PDB file of C-alpha atoms in Angstrom:
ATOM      1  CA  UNK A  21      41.103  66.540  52.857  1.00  0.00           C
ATOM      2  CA  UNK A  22      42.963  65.596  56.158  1.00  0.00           C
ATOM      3  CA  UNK A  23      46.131  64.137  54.022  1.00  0.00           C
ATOM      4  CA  UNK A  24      46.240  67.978  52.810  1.00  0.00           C
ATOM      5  CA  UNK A  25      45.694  69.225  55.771  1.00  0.00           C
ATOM      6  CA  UNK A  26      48.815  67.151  57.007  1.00  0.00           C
ATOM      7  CA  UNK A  27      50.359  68.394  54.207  1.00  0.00           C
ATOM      8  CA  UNK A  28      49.894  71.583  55.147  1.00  0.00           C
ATOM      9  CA  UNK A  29      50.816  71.508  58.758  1.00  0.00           C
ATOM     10  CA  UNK A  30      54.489  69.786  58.121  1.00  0.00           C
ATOM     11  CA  UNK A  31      55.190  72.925  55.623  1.00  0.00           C
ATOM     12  CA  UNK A  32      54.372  75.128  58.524  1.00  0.00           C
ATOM     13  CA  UNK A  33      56.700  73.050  60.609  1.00  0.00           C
ATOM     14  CA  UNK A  34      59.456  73.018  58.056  1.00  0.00           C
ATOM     15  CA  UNK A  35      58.752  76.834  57.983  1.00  0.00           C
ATOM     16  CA  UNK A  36      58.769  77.495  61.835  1.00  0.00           C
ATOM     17  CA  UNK A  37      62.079  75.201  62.022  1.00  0.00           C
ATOM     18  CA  UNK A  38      63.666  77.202  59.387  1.00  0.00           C
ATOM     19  CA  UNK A  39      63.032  80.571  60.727  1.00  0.00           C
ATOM     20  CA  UNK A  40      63.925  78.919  64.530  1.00  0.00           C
ATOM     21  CA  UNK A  41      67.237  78.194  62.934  1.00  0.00           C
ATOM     22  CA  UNK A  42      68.006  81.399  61.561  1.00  0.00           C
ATOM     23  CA  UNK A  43      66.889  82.907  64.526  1.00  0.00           C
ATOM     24  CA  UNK A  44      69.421  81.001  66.729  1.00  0.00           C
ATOM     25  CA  UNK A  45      71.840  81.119  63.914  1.00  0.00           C
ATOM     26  CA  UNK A  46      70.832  84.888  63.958  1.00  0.00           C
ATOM     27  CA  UNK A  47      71.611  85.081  67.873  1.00  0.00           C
ATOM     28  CA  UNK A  48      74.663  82.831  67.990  1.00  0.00           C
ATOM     29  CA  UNK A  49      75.988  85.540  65.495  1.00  0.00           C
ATOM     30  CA  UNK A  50      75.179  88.838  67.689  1.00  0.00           C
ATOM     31  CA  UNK A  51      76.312  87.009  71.250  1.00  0.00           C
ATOM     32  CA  UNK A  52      80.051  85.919  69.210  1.00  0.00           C
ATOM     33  CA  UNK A  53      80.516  89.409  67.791  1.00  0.00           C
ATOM     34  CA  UNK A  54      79.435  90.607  71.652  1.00  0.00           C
ATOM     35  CA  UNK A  55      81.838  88.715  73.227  1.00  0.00           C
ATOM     36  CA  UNK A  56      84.602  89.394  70.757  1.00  0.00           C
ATOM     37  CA  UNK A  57      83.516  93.786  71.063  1.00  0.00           C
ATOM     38  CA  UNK A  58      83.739  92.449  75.011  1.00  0.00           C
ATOM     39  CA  UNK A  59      87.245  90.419  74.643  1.00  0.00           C
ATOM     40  CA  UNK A  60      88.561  93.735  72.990  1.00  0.00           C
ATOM     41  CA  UNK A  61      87.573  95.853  75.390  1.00  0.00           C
ATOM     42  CA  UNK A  62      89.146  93.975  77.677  1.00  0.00           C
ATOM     43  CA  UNK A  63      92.620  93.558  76.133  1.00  0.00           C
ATOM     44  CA  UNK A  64      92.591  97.453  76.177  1.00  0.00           C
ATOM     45  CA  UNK A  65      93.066  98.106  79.932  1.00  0.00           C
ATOM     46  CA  UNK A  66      93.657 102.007  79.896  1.00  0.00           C
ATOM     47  CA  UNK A  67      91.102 104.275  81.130  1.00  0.00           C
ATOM     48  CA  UNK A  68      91.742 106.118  77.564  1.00  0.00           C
ATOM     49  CA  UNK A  69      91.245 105.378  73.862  1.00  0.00           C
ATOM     50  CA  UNK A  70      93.599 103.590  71.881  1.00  0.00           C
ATOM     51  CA  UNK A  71      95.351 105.721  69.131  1.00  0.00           C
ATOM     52  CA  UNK A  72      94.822 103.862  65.789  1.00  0.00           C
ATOM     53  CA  UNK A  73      98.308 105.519  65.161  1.00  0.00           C
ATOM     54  CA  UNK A  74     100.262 103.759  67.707  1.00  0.00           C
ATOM     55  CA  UNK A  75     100.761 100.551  68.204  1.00  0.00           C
ATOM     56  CA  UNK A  76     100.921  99.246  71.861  1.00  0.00           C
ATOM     57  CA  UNK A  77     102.857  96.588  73.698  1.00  0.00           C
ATOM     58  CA  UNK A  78     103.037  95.548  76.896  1.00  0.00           C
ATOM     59  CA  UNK A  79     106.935  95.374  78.395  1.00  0.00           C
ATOM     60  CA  UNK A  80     108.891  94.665  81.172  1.00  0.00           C
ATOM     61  CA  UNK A  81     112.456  95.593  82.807  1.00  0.00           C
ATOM     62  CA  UNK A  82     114.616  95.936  86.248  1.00  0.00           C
ATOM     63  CA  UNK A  83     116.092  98.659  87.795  1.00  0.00           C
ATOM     64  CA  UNK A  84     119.102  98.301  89.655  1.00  0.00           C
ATOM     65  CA  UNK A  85     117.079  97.568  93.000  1.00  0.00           C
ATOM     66  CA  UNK A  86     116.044  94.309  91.679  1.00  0.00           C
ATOM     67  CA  UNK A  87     112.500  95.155  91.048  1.00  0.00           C
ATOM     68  CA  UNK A  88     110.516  94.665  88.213  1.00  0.00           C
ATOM     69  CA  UNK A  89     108.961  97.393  86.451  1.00  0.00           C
ATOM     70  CA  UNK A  90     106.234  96.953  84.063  1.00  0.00           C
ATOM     71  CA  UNK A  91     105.232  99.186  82.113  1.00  0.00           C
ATOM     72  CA  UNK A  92     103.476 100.380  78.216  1.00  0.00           C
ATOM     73  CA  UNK A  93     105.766 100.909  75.073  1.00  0.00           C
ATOM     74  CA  UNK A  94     104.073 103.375  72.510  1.00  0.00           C
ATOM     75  CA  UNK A  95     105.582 103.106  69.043  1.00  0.00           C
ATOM     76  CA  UNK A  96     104.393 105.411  65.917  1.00  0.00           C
ATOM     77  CA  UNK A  97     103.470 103.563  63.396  1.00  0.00           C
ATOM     78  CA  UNK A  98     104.407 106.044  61.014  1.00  0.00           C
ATOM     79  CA  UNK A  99     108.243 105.471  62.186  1.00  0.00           C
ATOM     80  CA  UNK A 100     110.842 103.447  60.303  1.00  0.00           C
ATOM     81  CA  UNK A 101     112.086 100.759  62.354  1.00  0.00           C
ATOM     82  CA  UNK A 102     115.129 100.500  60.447  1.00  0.00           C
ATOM     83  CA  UNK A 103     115.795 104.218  61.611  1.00  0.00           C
ATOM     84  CA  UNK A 104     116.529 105.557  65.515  1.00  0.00           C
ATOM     85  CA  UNK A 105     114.220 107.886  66.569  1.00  0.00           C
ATOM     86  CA  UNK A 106     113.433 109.669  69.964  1.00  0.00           C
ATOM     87  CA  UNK A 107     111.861 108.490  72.805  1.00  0.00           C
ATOM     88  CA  UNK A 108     110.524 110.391  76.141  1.00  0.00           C
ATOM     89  CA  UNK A 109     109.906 108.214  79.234  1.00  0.00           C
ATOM     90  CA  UNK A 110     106.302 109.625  81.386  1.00  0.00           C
ATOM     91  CA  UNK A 111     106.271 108.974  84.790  1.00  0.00           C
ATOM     92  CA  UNK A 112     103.033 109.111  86.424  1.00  0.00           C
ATOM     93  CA  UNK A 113     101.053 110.732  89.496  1.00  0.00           C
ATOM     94  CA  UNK A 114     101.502 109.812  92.742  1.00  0.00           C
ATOM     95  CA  UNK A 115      99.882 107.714  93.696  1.00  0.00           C
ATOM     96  CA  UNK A 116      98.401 106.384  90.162  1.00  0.00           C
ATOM     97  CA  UNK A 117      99.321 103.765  87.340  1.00  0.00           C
ATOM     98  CA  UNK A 118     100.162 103.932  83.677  1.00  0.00           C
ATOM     99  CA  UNK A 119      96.830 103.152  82.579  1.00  0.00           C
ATOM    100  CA  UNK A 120      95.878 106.653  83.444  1.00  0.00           C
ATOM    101  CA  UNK A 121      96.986 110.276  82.866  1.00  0.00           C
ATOM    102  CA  UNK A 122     101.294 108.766  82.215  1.00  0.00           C
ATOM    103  CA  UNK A 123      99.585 106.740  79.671  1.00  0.00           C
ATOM    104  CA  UNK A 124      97.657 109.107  77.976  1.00  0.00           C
ATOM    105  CA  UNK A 125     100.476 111.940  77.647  1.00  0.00           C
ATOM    106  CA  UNK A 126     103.022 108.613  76.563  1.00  0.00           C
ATOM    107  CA  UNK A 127     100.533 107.974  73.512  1.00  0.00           C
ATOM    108  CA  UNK A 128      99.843 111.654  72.741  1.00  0.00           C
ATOM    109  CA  UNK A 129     103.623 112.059  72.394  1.00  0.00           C
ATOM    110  CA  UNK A 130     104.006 108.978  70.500  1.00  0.00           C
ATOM    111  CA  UNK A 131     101.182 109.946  67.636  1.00  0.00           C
ATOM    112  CA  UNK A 132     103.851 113.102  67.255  1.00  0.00           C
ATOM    113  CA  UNK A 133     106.379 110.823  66.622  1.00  0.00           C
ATOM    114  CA  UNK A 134     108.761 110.043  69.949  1.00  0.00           C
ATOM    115  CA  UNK A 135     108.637 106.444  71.135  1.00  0.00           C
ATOM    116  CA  UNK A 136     106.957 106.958  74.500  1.00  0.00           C
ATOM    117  CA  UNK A 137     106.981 104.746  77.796  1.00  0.00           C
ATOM    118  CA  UNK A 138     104.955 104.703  80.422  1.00  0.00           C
ATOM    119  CA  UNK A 139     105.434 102.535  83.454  1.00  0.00           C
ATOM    120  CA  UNK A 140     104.333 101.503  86.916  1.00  0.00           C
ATOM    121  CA  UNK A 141     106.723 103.042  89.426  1.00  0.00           C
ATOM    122  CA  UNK A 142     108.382 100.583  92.149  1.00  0.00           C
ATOM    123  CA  UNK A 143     105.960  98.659  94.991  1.00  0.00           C
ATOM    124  CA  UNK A 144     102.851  99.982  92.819  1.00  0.00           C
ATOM    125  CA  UNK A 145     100.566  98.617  89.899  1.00  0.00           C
ATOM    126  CA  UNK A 146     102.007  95.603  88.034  1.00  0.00           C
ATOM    127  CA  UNK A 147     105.408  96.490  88.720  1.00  0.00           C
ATOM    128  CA  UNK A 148     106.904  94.226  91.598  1.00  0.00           C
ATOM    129  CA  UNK A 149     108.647  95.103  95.045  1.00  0.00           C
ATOM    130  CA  UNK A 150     107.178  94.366  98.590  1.00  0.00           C
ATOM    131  CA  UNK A 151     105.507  96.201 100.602  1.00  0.00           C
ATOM    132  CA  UNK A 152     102.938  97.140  98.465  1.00  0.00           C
ATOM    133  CA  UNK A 153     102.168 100.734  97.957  1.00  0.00           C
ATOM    134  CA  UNK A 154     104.653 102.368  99.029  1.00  0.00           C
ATOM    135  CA  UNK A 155     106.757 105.757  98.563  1.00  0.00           C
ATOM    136  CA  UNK A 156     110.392 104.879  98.187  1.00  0.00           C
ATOM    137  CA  UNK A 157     112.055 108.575  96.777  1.00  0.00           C
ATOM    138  CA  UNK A 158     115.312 106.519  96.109  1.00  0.00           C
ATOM    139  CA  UNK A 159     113.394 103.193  94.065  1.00  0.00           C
ATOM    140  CA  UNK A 160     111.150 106.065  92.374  1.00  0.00           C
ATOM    141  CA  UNK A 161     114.064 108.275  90.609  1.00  0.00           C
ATOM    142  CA  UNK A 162     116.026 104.731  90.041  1.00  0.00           C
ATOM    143  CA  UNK A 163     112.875 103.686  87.848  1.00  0.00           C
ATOM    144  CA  UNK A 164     113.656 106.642  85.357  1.00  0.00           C
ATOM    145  CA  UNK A 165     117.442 105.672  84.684  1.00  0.00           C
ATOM    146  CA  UNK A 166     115.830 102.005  84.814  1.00  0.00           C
ATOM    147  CA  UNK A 167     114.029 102.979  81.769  1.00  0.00           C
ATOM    148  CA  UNK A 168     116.602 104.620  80.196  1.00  0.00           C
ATOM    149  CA  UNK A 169     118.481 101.535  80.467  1.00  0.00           C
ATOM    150  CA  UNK A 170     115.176  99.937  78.752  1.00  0.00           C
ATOM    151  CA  UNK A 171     114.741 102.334  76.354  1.00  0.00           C
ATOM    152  CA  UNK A 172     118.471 103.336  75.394  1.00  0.00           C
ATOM    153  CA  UNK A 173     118.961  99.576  73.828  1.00  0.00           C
ATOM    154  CA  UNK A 174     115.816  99.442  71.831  1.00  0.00           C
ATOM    155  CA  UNK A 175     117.232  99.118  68.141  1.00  0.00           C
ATOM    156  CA  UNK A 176     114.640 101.802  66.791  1.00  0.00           C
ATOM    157  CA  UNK A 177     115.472 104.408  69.801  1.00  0.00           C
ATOM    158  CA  UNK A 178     118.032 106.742  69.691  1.00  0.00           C
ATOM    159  CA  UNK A 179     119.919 107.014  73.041  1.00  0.00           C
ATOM    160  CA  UNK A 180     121.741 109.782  72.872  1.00  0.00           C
ATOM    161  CA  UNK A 181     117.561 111.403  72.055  1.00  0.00           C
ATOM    162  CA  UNK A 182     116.182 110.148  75.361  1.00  0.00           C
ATOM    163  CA  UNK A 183     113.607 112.979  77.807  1.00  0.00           C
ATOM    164  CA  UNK A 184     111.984 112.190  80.609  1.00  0.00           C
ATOM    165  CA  UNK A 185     108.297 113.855  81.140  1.00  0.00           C
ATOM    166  CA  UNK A 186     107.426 113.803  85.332  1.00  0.00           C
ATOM    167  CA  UNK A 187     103.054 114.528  85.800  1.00  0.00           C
ATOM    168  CA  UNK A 188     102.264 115.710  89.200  1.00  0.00           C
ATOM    169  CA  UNK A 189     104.079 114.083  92.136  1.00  0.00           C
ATOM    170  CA  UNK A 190     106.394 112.024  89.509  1.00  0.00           C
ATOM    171  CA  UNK A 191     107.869 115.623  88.639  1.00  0.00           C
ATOM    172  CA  UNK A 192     110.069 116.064  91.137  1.00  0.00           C
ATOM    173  CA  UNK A 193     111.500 112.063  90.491  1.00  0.00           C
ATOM    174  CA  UNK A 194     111.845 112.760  86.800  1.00  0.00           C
ATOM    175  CA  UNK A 195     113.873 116.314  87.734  1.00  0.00           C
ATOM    176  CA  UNK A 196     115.897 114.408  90.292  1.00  0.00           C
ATOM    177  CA  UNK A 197     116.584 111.765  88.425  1.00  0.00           C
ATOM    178  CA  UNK A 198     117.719 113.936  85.081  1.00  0.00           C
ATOM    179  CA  UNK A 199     120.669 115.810  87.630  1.00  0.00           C
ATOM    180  CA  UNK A 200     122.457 112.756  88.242  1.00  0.00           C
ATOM    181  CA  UNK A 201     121.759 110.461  84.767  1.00  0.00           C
ATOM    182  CA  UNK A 202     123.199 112.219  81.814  1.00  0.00           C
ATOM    183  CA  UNK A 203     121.531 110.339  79.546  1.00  0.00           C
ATOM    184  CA  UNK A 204     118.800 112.171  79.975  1.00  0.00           C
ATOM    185  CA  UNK A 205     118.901 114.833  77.622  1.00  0.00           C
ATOM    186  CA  UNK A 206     115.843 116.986  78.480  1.00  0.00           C
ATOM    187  CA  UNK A 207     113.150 117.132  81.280  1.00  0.00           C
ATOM    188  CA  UNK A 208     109.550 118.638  81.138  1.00  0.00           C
ATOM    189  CA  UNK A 209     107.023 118.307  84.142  1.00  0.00           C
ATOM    190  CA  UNK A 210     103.485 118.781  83.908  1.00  0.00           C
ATOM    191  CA  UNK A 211     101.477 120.361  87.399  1.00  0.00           C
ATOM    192  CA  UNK A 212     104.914 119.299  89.281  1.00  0.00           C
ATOM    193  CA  UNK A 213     103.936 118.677  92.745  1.00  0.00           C
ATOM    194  CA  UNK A 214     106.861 118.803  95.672  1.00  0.00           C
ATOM    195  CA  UNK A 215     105.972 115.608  97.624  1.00  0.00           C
ATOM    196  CA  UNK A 216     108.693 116.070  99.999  1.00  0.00           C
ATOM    197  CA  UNK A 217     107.783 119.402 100.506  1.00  0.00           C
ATOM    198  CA  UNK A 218     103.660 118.365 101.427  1.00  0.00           C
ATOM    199  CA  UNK A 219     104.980 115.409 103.890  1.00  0.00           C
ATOM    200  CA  UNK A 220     107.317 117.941 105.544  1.00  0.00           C
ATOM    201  CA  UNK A 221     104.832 120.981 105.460  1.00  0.00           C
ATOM    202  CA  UNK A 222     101.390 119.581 104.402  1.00  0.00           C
ATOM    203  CA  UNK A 223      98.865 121.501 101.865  1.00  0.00           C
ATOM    204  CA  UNK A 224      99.394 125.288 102.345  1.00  0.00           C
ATOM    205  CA  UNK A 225     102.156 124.627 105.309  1.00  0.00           C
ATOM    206  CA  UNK A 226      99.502 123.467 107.993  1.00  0.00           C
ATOM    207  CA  UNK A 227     102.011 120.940 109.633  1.00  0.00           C
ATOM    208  CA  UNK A 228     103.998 122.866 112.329  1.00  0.00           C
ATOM    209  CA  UNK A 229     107.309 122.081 113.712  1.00  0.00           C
ATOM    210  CA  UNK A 230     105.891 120.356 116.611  1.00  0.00           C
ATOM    211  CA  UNK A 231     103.397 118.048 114.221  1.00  0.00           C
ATOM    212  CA  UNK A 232     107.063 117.015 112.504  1.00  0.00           C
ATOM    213  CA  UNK A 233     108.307 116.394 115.805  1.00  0.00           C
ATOM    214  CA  UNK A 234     105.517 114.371 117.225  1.00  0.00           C
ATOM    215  CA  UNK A 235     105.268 112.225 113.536  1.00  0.00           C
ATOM    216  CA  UNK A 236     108.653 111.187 113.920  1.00  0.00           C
ATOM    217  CA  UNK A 237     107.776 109.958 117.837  1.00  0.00           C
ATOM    218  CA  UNK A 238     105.039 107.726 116.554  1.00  0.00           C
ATOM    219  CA  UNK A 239     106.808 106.049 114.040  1.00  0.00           C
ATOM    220  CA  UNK A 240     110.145 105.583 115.818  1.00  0.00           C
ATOM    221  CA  UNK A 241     107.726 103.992 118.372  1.00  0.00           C
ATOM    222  CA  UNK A 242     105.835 101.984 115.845  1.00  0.00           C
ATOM    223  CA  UNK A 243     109.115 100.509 114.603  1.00  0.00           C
ATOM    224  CA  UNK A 244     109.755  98.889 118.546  1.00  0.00           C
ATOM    225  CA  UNK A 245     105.779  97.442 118.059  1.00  0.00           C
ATOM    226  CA  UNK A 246     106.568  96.316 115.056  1.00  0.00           C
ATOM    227  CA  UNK A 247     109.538  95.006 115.420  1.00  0.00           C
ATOM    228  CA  UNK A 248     108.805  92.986 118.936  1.00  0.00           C
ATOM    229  CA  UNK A 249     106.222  91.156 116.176  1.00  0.00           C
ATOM    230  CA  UNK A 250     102.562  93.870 116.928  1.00  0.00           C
ATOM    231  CA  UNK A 251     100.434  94.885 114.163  1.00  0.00           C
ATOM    232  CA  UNK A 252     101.665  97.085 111.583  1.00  0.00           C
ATOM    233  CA  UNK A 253     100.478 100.571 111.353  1.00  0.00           C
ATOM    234  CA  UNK A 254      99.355 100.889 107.512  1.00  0.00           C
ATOM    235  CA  UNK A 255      97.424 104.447 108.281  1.00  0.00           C
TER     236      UNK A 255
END
């Protein structure tokens, strides 16, 4: 009686040691296929989702500044490489990145068949030049005939089929830029925004003459401070 009953008791081991392995086997297999849904998430930084008509890669170039932009390539699958086709170049928001709204318009053009960039403009996101974070007109309409330069010498692109597409504050950059670079052959906007014009004037004109004035004081007296080795003024 007790050798069956020993008998019995090592099944039920055998059995509970079996089902303990397939239950670790079980969560080994749901924590790997987490972490690889997590590890693809991750590799797909935009705040959008990715086309499974485009494919996506990650590129960078200088302008004639010295800086180096980074910036998202968008390529239609559909598309024979062998072939040149045309390609717009999105500048984004003031202010924001190419992960965003550039981004987003860069891969809705590209699943309609242009070959689309999108890119970080100078002194902001992963694009390089110090300080960071700042507005620089003359670096900002460079970057567009910087990316025609990128673009124009792609083997697949057509260069003589090259737009630019300016959203928001990047408007006025991409119109700029497209009245002194030729290459350029057309220009859209999307909600242009004048950011001259809302530095000079503010939203709906509320900076007067005499604000203007006073601005300039400060900073020409900000530049002795600074200068002379004070604190910068990063307001």
């Amino acid at each position: 009686m007790k050798q069956e009953d020993n008998k019995s008791r090592s099944r039920n081991r055998v059995r509970f040691s079996t089902r303990g392995l397939a239950a670790v086997a079980l969560g080994v297999l749901f924590s790997t296929s987490s972490v690889a849904f997590a590890a693809d998430s991750l590799a797909w930084d935009k705040t959008f989702p990715q086309s499974d008509k485009v494919n996506h890669e990650k590129v960078s170039f200088y302008n004639r500044l010295g800086i180096n932009l980074v910036g998202d390539l968008y390529i239609p699958k559909s598309i024979d490489r062998s072939k040149k086709s045309p390609a717009i170049i999105v500048g984004h928001p003031f202010g924001g990145a190419k992960e965003q709204t550039s981004g987003l318009y860069a891969q809705q053009m590209a699943e309609r068949g242009f070959v689309t960039l999108a890119f970080d403009a100078s002194y902001n996101g992963e694009s390089g030049g110090q300080p960071r974070s700042i507005a620089s007109p003359e670096a900002f309409v460079e970057d567009f005939s910087a990316a025609v330069d990128f673009l124009g010498t792609r083997p697949f692109v057509n260069r003589n089929r090259i737009g630019v597409l300016g959203v928001c504050g990047s408007g006025g950059f991409a119109l700029s830029a497209a009245a002194i670079d030729p290459r350029m052959k057309a220009v859209a906007t999307v909600s242009m925004y004048d950011m001259g014009r809302d530095r000079r004037e503010g939203l709906s004109n509320t900076i007067t003459k005499e604000d203007r004035i006073k601005a300039l004081e400060q900073v020409a007296e900000q530049r002795w401070i600074e200068f002379e080795g004070g604190e910068k003024n990063t307001s």
